[in-house]
Coordinates of C-alpha atoms in Angstrom, one line a residue:
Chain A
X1 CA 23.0 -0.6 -30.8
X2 CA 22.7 3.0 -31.4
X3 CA 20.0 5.1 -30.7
X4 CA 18.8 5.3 -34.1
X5 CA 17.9 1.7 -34.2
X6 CA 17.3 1.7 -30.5
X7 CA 14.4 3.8 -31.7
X8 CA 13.3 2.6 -34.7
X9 CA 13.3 -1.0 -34.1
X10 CA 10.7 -2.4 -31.4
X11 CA 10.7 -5.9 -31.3
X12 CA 8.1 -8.0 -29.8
X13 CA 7.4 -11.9 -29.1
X14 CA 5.4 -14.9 -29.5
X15 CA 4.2 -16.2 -26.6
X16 CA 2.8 -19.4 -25.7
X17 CA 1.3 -20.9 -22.5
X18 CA 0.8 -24.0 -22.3
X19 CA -0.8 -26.9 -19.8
X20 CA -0.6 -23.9 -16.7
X21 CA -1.6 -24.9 -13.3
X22 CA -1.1 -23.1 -10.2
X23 CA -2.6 -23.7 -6.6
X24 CA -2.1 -21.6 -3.9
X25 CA -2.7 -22.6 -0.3
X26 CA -4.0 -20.4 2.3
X27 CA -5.1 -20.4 5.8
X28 CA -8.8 -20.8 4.1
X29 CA -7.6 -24.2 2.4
X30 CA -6.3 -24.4 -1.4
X31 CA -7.2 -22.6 -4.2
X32 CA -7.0 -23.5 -7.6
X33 CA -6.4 -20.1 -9.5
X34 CA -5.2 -21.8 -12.8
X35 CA -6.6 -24.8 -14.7
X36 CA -4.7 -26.5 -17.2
X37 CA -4.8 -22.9 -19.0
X38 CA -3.3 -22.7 -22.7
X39 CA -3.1 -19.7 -24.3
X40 CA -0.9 -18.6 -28.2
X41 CA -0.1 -14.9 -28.3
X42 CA 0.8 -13.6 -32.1
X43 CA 3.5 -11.4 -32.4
X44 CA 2.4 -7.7 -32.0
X45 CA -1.3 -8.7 -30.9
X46 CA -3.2 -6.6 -27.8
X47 CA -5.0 -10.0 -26.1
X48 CA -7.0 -8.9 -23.3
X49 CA -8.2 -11.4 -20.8
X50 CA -11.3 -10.3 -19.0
X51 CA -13.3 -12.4 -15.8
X52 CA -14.7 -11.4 -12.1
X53 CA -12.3 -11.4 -9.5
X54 CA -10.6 -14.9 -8.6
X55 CA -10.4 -15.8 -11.7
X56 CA -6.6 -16.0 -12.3
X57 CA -6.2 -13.9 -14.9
X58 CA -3.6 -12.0 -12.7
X59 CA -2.1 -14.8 -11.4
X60 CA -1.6 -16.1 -15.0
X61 CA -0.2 -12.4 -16.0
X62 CA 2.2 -12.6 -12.8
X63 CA 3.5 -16.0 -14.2
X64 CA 4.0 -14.6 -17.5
X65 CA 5.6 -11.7 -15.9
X66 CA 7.9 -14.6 -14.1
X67 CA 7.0 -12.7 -10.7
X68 CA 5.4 -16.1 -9.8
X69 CA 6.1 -19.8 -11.0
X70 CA 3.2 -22.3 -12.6
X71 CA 3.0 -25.7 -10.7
X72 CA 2.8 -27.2 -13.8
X73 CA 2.7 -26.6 -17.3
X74 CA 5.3 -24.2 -19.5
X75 CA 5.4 -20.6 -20.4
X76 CA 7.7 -19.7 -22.8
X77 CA 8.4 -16.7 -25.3
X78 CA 9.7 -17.0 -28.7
X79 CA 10.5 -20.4 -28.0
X80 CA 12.3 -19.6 -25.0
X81 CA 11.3 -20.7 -21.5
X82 CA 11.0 -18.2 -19.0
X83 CA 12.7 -19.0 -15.8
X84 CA 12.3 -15.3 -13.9
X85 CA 11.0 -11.7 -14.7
X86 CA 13.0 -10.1 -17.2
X87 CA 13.1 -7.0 -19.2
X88 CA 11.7 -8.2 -22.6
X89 CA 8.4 -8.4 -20.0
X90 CA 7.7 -5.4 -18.7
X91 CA 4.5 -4.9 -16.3
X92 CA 2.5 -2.3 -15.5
X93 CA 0.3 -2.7 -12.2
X94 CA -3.1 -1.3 -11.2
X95 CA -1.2 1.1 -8.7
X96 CA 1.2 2.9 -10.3
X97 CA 4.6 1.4 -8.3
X98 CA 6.2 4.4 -9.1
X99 CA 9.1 5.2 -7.2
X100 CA 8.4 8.2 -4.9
X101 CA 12.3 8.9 -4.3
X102 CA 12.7 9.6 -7.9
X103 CA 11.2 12.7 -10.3
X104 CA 9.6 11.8 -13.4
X105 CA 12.5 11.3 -15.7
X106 CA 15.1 9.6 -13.1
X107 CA 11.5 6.7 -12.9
X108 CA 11.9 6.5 -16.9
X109 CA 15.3 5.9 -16.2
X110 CA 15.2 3.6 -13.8
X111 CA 14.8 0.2 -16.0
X112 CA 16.6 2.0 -19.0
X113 CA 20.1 2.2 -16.4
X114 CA 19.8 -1.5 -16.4
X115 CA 19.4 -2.2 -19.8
X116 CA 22.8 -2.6 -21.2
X117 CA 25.0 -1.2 -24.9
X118 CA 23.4 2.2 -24.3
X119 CA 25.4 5.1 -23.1
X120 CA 24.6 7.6 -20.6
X121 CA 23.4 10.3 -23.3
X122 CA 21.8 7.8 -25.4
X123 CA 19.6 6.2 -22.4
X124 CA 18.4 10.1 -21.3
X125 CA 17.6 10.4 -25.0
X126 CA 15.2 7.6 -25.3
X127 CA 13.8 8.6 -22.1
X128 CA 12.5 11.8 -23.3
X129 CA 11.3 10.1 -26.5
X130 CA 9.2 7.7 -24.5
X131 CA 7.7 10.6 -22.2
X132 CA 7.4 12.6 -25.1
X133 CA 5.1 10.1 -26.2
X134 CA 3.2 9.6 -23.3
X135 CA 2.8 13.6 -23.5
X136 CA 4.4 14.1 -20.5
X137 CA 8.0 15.7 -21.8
X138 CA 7.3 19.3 -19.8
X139 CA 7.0 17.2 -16.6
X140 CA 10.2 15.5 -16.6
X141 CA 10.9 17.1 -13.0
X142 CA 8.3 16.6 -11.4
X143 CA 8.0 15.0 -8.5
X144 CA 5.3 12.0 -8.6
X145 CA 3.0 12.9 -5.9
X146 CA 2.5 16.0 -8.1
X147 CA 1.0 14.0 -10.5
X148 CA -2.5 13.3 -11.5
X149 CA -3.8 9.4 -11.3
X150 CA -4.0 9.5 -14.9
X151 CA -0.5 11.4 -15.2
X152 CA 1.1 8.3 -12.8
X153 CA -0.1 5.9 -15.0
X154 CA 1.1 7.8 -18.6
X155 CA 4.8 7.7 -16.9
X156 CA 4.7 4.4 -15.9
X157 CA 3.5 2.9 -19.4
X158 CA 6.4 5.5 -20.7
X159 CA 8.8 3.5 -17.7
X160 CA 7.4 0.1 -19.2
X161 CA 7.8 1.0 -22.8
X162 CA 11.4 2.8 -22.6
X163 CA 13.2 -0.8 -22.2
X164 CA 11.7 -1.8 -25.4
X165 CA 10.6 -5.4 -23.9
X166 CA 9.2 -7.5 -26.5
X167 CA 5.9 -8.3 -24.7
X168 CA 3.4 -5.0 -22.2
X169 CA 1.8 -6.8 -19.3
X170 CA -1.0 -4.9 -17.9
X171 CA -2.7 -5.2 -14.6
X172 CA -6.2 -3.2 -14.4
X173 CA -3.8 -0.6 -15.2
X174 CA -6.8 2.1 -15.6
X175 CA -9.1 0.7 -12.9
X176 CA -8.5 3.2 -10.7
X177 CA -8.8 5.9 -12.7
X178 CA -11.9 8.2 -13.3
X179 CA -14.1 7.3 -16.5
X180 CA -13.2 10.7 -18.4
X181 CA -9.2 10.2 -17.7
X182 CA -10.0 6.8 -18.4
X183 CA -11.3 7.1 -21.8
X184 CA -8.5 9.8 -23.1
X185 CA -5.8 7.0 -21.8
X186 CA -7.6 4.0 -24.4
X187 CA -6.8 6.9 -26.8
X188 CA -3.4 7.1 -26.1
X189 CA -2.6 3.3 -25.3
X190 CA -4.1 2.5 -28.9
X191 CA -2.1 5.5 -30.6
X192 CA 1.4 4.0 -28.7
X193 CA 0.5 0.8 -29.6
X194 CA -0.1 1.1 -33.2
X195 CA 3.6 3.2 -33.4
X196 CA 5.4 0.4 -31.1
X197 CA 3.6 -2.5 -31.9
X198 CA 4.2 -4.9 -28.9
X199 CA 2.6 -7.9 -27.9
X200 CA 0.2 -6.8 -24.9
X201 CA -1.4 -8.7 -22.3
X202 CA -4.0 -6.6 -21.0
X203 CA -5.9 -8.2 -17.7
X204 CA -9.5 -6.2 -16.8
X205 CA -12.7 -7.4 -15.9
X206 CA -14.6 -4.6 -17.8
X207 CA -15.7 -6.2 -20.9
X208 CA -16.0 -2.9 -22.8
X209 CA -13.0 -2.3 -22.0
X210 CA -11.2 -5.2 -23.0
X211 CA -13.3 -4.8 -26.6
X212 CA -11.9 -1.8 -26.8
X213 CA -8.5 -2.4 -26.7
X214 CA -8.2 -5.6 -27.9
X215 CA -8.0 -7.9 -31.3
X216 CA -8.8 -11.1 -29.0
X217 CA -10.9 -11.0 -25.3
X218 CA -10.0 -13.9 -23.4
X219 CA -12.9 -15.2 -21.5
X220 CA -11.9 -16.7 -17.9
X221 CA -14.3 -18.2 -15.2
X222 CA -13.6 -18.5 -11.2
X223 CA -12.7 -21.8 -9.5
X224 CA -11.1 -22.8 -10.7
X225 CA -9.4 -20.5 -13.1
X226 CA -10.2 -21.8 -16.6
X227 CA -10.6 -20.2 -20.1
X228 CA -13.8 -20.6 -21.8
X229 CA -14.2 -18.7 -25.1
X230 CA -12.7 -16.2 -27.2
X231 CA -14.0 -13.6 -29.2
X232 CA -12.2 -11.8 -31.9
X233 CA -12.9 -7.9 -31.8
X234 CA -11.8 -6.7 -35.6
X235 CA -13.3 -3.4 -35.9
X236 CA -11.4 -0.6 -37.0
X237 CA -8.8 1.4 -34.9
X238 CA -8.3 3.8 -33.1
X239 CA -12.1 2.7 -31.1
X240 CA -14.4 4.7 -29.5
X241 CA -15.2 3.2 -26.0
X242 CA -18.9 4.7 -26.8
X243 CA -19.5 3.8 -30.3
X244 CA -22.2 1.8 -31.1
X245 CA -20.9 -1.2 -33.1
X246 CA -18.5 -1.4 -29.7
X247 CA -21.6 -1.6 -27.7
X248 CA -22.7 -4.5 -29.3
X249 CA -19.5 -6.4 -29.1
X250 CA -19.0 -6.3 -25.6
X251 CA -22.8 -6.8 -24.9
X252 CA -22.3 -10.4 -26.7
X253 CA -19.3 -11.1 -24.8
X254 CA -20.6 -10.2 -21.4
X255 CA -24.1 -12.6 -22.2
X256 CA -21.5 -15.0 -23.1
X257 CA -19.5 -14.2 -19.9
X258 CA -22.4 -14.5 -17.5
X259 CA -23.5 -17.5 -19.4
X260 CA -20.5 -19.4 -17.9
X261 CA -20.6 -17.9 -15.0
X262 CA -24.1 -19.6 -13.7
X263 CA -23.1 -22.6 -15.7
X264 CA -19.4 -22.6 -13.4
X265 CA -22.1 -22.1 -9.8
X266 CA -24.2 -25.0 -11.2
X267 CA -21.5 -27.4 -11.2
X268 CA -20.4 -26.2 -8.3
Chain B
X1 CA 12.2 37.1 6.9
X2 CA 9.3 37.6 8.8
X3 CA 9.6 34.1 10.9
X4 CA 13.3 35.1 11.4
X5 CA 12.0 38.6 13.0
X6 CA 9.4 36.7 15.1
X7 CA 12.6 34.5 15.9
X8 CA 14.7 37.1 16.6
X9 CA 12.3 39.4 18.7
X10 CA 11.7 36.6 20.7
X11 CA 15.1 35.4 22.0
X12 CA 15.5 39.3 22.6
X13 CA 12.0 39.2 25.0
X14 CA 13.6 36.4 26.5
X15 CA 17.3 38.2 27.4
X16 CA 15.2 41.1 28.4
X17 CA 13.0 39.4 30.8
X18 CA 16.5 37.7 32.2
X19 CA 18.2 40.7 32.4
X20 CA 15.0 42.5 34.6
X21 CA 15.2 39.4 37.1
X22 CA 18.3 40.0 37.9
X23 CA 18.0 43.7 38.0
X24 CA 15.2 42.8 40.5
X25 CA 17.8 41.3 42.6
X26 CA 15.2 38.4 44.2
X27 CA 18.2 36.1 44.1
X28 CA 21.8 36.6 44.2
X29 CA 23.9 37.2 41.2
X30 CA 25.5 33.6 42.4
X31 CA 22.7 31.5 41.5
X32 CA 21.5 33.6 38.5
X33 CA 24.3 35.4 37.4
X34 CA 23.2 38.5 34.5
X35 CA 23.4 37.5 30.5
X36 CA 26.3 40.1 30.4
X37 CA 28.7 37.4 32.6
X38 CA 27.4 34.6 30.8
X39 CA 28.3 36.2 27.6
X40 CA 31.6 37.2 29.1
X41 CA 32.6 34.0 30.5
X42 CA 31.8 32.9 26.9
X43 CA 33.9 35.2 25.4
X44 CA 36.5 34.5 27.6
X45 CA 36.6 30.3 27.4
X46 CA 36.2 31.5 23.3
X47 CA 39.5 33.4 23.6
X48 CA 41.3 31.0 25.6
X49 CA 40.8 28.4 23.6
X50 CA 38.4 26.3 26.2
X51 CA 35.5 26.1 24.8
X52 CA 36.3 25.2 21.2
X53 CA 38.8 22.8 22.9
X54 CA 36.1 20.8 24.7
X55 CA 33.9 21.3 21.8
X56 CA 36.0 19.8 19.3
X57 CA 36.5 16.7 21.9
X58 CA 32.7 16.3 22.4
X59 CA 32.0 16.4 19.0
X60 CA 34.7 14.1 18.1
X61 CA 33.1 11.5 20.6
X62 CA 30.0 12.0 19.6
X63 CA 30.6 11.9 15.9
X64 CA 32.8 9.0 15.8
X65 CA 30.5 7.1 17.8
X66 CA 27.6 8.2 15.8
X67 CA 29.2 7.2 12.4
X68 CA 29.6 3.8 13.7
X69 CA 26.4 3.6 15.3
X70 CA 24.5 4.1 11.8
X71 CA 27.4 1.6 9.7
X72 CA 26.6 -0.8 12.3
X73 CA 22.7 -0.2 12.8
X74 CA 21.3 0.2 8.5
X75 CA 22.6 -3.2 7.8
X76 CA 21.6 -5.1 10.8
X77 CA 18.6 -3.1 10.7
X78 CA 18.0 -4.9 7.1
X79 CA 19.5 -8.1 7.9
X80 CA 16.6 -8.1 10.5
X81 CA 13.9 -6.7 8.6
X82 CA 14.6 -9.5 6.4
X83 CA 15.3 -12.7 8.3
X84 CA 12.4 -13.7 10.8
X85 CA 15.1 -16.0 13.3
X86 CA 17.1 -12.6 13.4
X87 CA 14.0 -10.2 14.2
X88 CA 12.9 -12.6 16.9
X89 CA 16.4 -12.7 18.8
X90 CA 18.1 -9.4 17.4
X91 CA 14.6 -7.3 17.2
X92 CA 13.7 -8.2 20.3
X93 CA 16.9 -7.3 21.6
X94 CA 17.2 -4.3 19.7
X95 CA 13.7 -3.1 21.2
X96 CA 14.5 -4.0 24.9
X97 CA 18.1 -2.3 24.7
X98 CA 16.2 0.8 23.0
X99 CA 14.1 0.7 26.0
X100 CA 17.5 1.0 28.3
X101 CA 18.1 4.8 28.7
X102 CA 21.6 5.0 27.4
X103 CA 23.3 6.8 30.7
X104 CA 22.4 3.3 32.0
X105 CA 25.4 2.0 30.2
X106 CA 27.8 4.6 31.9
X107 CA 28.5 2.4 34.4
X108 CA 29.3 -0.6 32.7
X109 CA 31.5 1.1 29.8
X110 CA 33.7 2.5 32.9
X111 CA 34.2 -1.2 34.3
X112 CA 34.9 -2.8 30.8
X113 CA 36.9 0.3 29.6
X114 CA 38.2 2.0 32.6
X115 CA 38.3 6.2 32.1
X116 CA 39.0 5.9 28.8
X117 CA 38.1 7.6 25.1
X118 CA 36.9 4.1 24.9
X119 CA 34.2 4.3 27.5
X120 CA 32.8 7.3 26.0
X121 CA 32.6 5.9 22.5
X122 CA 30.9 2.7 23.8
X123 CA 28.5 4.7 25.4
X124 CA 27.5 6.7 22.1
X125 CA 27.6 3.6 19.9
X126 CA 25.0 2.2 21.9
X127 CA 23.1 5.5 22.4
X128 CA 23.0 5.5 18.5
X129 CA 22.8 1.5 17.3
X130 CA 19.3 0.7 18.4
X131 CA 17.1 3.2 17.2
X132 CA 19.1 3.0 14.0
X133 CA 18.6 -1.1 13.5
X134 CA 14.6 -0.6 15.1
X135 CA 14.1 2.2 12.2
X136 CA 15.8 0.6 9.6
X137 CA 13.8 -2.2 10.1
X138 CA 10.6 -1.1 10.4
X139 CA 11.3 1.0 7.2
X140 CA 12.4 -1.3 5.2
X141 CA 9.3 -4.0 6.3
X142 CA 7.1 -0.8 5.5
X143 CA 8.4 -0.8 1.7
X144 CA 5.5 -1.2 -0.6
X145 CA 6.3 -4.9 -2.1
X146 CA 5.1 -3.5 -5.7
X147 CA 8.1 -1.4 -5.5
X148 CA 10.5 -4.2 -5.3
X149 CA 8.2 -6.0 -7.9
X150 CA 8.7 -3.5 -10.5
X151 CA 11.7 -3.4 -9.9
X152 CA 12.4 -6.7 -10.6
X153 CA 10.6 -6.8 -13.8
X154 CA 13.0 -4.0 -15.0
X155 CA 15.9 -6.4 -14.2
X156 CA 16.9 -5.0 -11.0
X157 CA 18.1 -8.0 -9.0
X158 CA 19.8 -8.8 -4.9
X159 CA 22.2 -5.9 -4.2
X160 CA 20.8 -3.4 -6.8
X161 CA 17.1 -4.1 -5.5
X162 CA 18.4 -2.9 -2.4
X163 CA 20.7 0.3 -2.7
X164 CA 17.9 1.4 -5.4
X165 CA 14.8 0.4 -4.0
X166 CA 14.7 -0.8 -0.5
X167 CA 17.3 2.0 0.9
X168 CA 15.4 5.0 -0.5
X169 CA 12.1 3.5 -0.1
X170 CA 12.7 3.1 3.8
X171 CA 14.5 6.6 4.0
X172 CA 11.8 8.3 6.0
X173 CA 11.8 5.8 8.6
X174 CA 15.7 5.6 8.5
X175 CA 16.2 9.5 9.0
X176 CA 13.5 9.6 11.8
X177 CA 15.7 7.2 13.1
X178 CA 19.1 8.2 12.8
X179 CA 17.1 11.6 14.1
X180 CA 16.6 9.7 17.4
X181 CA 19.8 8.1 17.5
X182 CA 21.8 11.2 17.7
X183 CA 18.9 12.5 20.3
X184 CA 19.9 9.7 22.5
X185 CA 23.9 9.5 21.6
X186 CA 23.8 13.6 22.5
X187 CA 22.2 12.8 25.3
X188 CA 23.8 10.0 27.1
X189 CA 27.6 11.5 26.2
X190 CA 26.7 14.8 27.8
X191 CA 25.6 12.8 30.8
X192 CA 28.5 10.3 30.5
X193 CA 31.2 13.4 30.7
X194 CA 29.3 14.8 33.5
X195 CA 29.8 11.8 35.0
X196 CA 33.7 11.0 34.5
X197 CA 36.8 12.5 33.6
X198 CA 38.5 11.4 31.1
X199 CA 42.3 12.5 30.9
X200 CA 42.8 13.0 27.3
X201 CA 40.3 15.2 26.8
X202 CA 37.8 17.6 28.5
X203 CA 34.2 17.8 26.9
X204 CA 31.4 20.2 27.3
X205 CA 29.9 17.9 30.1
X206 CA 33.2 18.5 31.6
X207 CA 33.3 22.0 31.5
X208 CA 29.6 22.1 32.8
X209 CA 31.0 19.7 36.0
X210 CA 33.5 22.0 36.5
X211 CA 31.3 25.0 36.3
X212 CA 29.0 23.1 38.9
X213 CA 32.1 22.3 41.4
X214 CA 33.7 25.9 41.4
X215 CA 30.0 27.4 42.0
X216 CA 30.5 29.3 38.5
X217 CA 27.0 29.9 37.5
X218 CA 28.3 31.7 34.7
X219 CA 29.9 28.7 33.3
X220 CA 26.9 26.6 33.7
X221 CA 24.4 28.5 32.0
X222 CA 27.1 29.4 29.5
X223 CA 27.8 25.9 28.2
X224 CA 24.0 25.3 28.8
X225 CA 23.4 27.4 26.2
X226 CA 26.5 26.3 23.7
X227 CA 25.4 22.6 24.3
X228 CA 21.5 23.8 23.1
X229 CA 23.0 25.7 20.8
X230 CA 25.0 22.7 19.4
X231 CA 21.5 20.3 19.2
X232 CA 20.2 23.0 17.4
X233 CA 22.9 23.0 14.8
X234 CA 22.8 19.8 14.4
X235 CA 19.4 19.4 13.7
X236 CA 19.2 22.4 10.9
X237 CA 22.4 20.9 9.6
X238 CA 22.4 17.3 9.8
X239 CA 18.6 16.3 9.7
X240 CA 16.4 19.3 8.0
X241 CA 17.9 19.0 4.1
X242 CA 16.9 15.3 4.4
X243 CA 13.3 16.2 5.8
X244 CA 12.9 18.7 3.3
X245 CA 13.7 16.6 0.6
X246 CA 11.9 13.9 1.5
X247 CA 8.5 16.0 2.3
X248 CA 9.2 17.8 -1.4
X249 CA 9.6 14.2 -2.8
X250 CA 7.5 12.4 -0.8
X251 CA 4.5 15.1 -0.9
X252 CA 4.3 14.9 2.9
X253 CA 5.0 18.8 3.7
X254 CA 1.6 20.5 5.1

């Protein structure tokens, strides 16, 4: 493949989860974090799954990922099962995970190295395309602690995206980071997505967030992890976090979200 | 330029304040014999050949021994770090042994290995192999797993994982540790020559024994001050590029 259509092509995938259960057992007893949880991902869509904390929406993204297997049920992309993590899934993770040993650009190049059918001036190529577009191209040598929070987290999405995987898997990637840095990052992610279309996963429990960024919000409720409703977001892009008609989105989702929440503790 | 002024003004307080006590005359010249005989005795071991003689044969035995000491101790370092049964037998006897101060060993490398090269290499090897495999292991159980998780999600798999990720994600810990080693494998061959003599080859600790049974003061302070001289070396040389890039990568410089 040359660069050309190394560049120009960006694949992504269908993915479909199906049946997914997944206990874990700890010294506290077990936990169920998944529930019989099925899930159909379009081609290019940004699904963002949103619930409190012990929910399993991480533990789901981690199975996707292939960083962790389901006890039952399948996952599978484009029809294909997946049996480990692999680099048409990349992830990125609430803490950066970038490496400190490396600058900037040797990071970018780190999953690139391993991608095969590209040569050495071809891979260093599409790494600068990928921090260009992250607008990070004049720190190529930097070293990471150097960077801002917000900086760390524009070179990994660049490290993520310069494989070309077919499917982004995001962690609370911007949970860490300050609301203002924060904001200017939904820009960017939106901007990046609309040029690369890939299928995204995106995992937060801030609703306005997740109606922010996403066509679909995922709703998911604690113990055990199940999905309870989904809500379609189709206003126009690139969103304003603070625009009114977003406002109102994620205030329906969130009554919906708290609605199951005291409906989950009266069962229990 | 300044700090090598301050540097150099001190050392020149310090010959000063030498060369007034033995102006003084409190004690004879025979016990602290003036900088200018030191210097000559240097110059003369120099010229003859001694002292580049003995310091090519210590630095061989250390350096030798050293080598194998860190090719021995990074993998079983990481074999332990990553199999419990072999951290609690291994570990634990990589910690006590650690504890042992290496000049313990002299004795027992002379009965396995008579007064040999032999001896003096077993001696370093063991100076060196502990804190390497204790260092190595606790930096590689320090490595952030999110490191190795990426990594995996960018196809990076068994032997790859661990060059890439593991090795230079544990390097702090490993240089600290190879830092030590070479502490401890400096020491216990300088005490080791002092010691014994070995036939096919006089070291510094030899020259320094020597020094000690002819009453030449000179000679002692002299290779006193080649044998600092040497740690000194070895630590701008060998160890401060490594801590200097890792505190400009790592962000750990004050």
């Amino acid at each position: 493949m040359t660069l050309q259509q190394e560049l120009a092509t960006s694949p992504s995938a269908k993915l479909s989860v199906k049946d997914v259960s997944k206990t874990f057992h700890t010294r506290g007893g077990r936990v169920q974090a998944l529930d019989r949880i099925s899930l159909n991902v379009n081609e290019g869509e940004f699904v963002c799954l949103v619930g409190p904390s012990g929910c399993g929406k991480s533990t789901l993204l981690n199975i996707i990922a292939g960083l962790e297997t389901p006890d039952e049920g399948t996952v599978q992309t484009d029809g294909q099962p997946i049996l480990g993590p692999g680099r048409d899934r990349m992830v990125m993770f609430q803490e950066p995970a970038l490496f400190p040993w490396l600058d900037v650009f040797s990071n970018v190049m780190f999953g690139l190295k391993l991608k095969p059918g590209l040569s050495t001036a071809e891979r260093k190529e599409v790494a600068q395309y990928y921090l260009k577009l992250v607008g990070l191209e004049s720190f190529q040598h930097a070293n990471i602690h150097e960077l801002s929070g917000g900086m760390k987290q524009r070179v990994t999405l660049a490290r993520a995206m310069a494989p070309n995987p077919r499917v982004l898997l995001m962690d609370e990637p911007f949970a860490a980071l300050d609301a203002l840095t924060r904001e200017q990052l939904y820009g960017d992610l939106q901007r990046i997505w609309q040029e690369r279309r890939k299928t995204i996963i995106f995992v937060t429990h801030n609703v306005r967030e997740a109606a922010c960024l996403g066509d679909r919000v995922v709703l998911f409720s604690p113990h055990p992890g199940r999905i309870r409703e989904e809500f379609r977001v189709s206003l126009p892009r690139p969103r304003d976090i603070n625009s009114v008609d977003l406002a109102e989105h994620a205030t329906e989702i969130m009554r919906a979200l708290k609605g199951h929440l005291r409906n989950s503790e009266v069962q229990e | 330029m300044k700090r090598l002024l301050t540097a150099l003004f001190f050392f020149a307080a310090l010959l000063a304040a030498w060369q007034i006590v033995v102006l003084s005359k409190v004690w004879s010249p025979v016990l602290v014999p003036s900088p200018a005989s030191v210097g000559r005795y240097l110059w003369g071991a120099l010229r003859d050949g001694t002292l580049e003689g003995s310091v090519l044969v210590t630095m061989k035995r250390l350096g030798l021994g050293y080598l194998i000491g860190l090719a021995v101790g990074v993998p079983l370092g990481m074999i332990t770090a990553q199999f419990r049964p072999v951290r609690d037998t291994l570990g634990v006897l990589a910690l006590g042994l650690q504890g042992l101060p290496s000049v313990c060993w002299v004795p027992l490398a002379l009965l396995w290995f008579g007064q040999s090269e032999g001896a003096m290499l077993f001696v370093v090897v063991m100076g060196t192999l502990w804190s390497v495999i204790l260092a190595t292991e606790s930096g590689v159980r320090n490595v952030n797993p999110i490191y190795v998780r990426a990594a995996r999600t960018m196809g990076s798999r068994r032997l790859h994982t661990w060059v890439q990720v593991i090795m230079p994600a544990s390097l702090p810990f490993i240089v600290s540790g190879m830092k030590q080693g070479w502490a401890f494998a400096w020491r216990s061959l300088m005490a080791a020559e002092i010691f014994v003599t070995i036939l096919t080859g006089f070291g510094l600790g030899q020259l320094l024994h020597y020094g000690r049974e002819l009453n030449a003061m000179d000679q002692v302070i002299g290779i006193m001050v080649v044998i600092v001289f040497i740690g000194l070396l070895a630590d701008k040389v060998l160890f401060s590029p490594w801590e200097s890039f890792l505190h400009r990568r790592w962000g750990t410089a004050k």
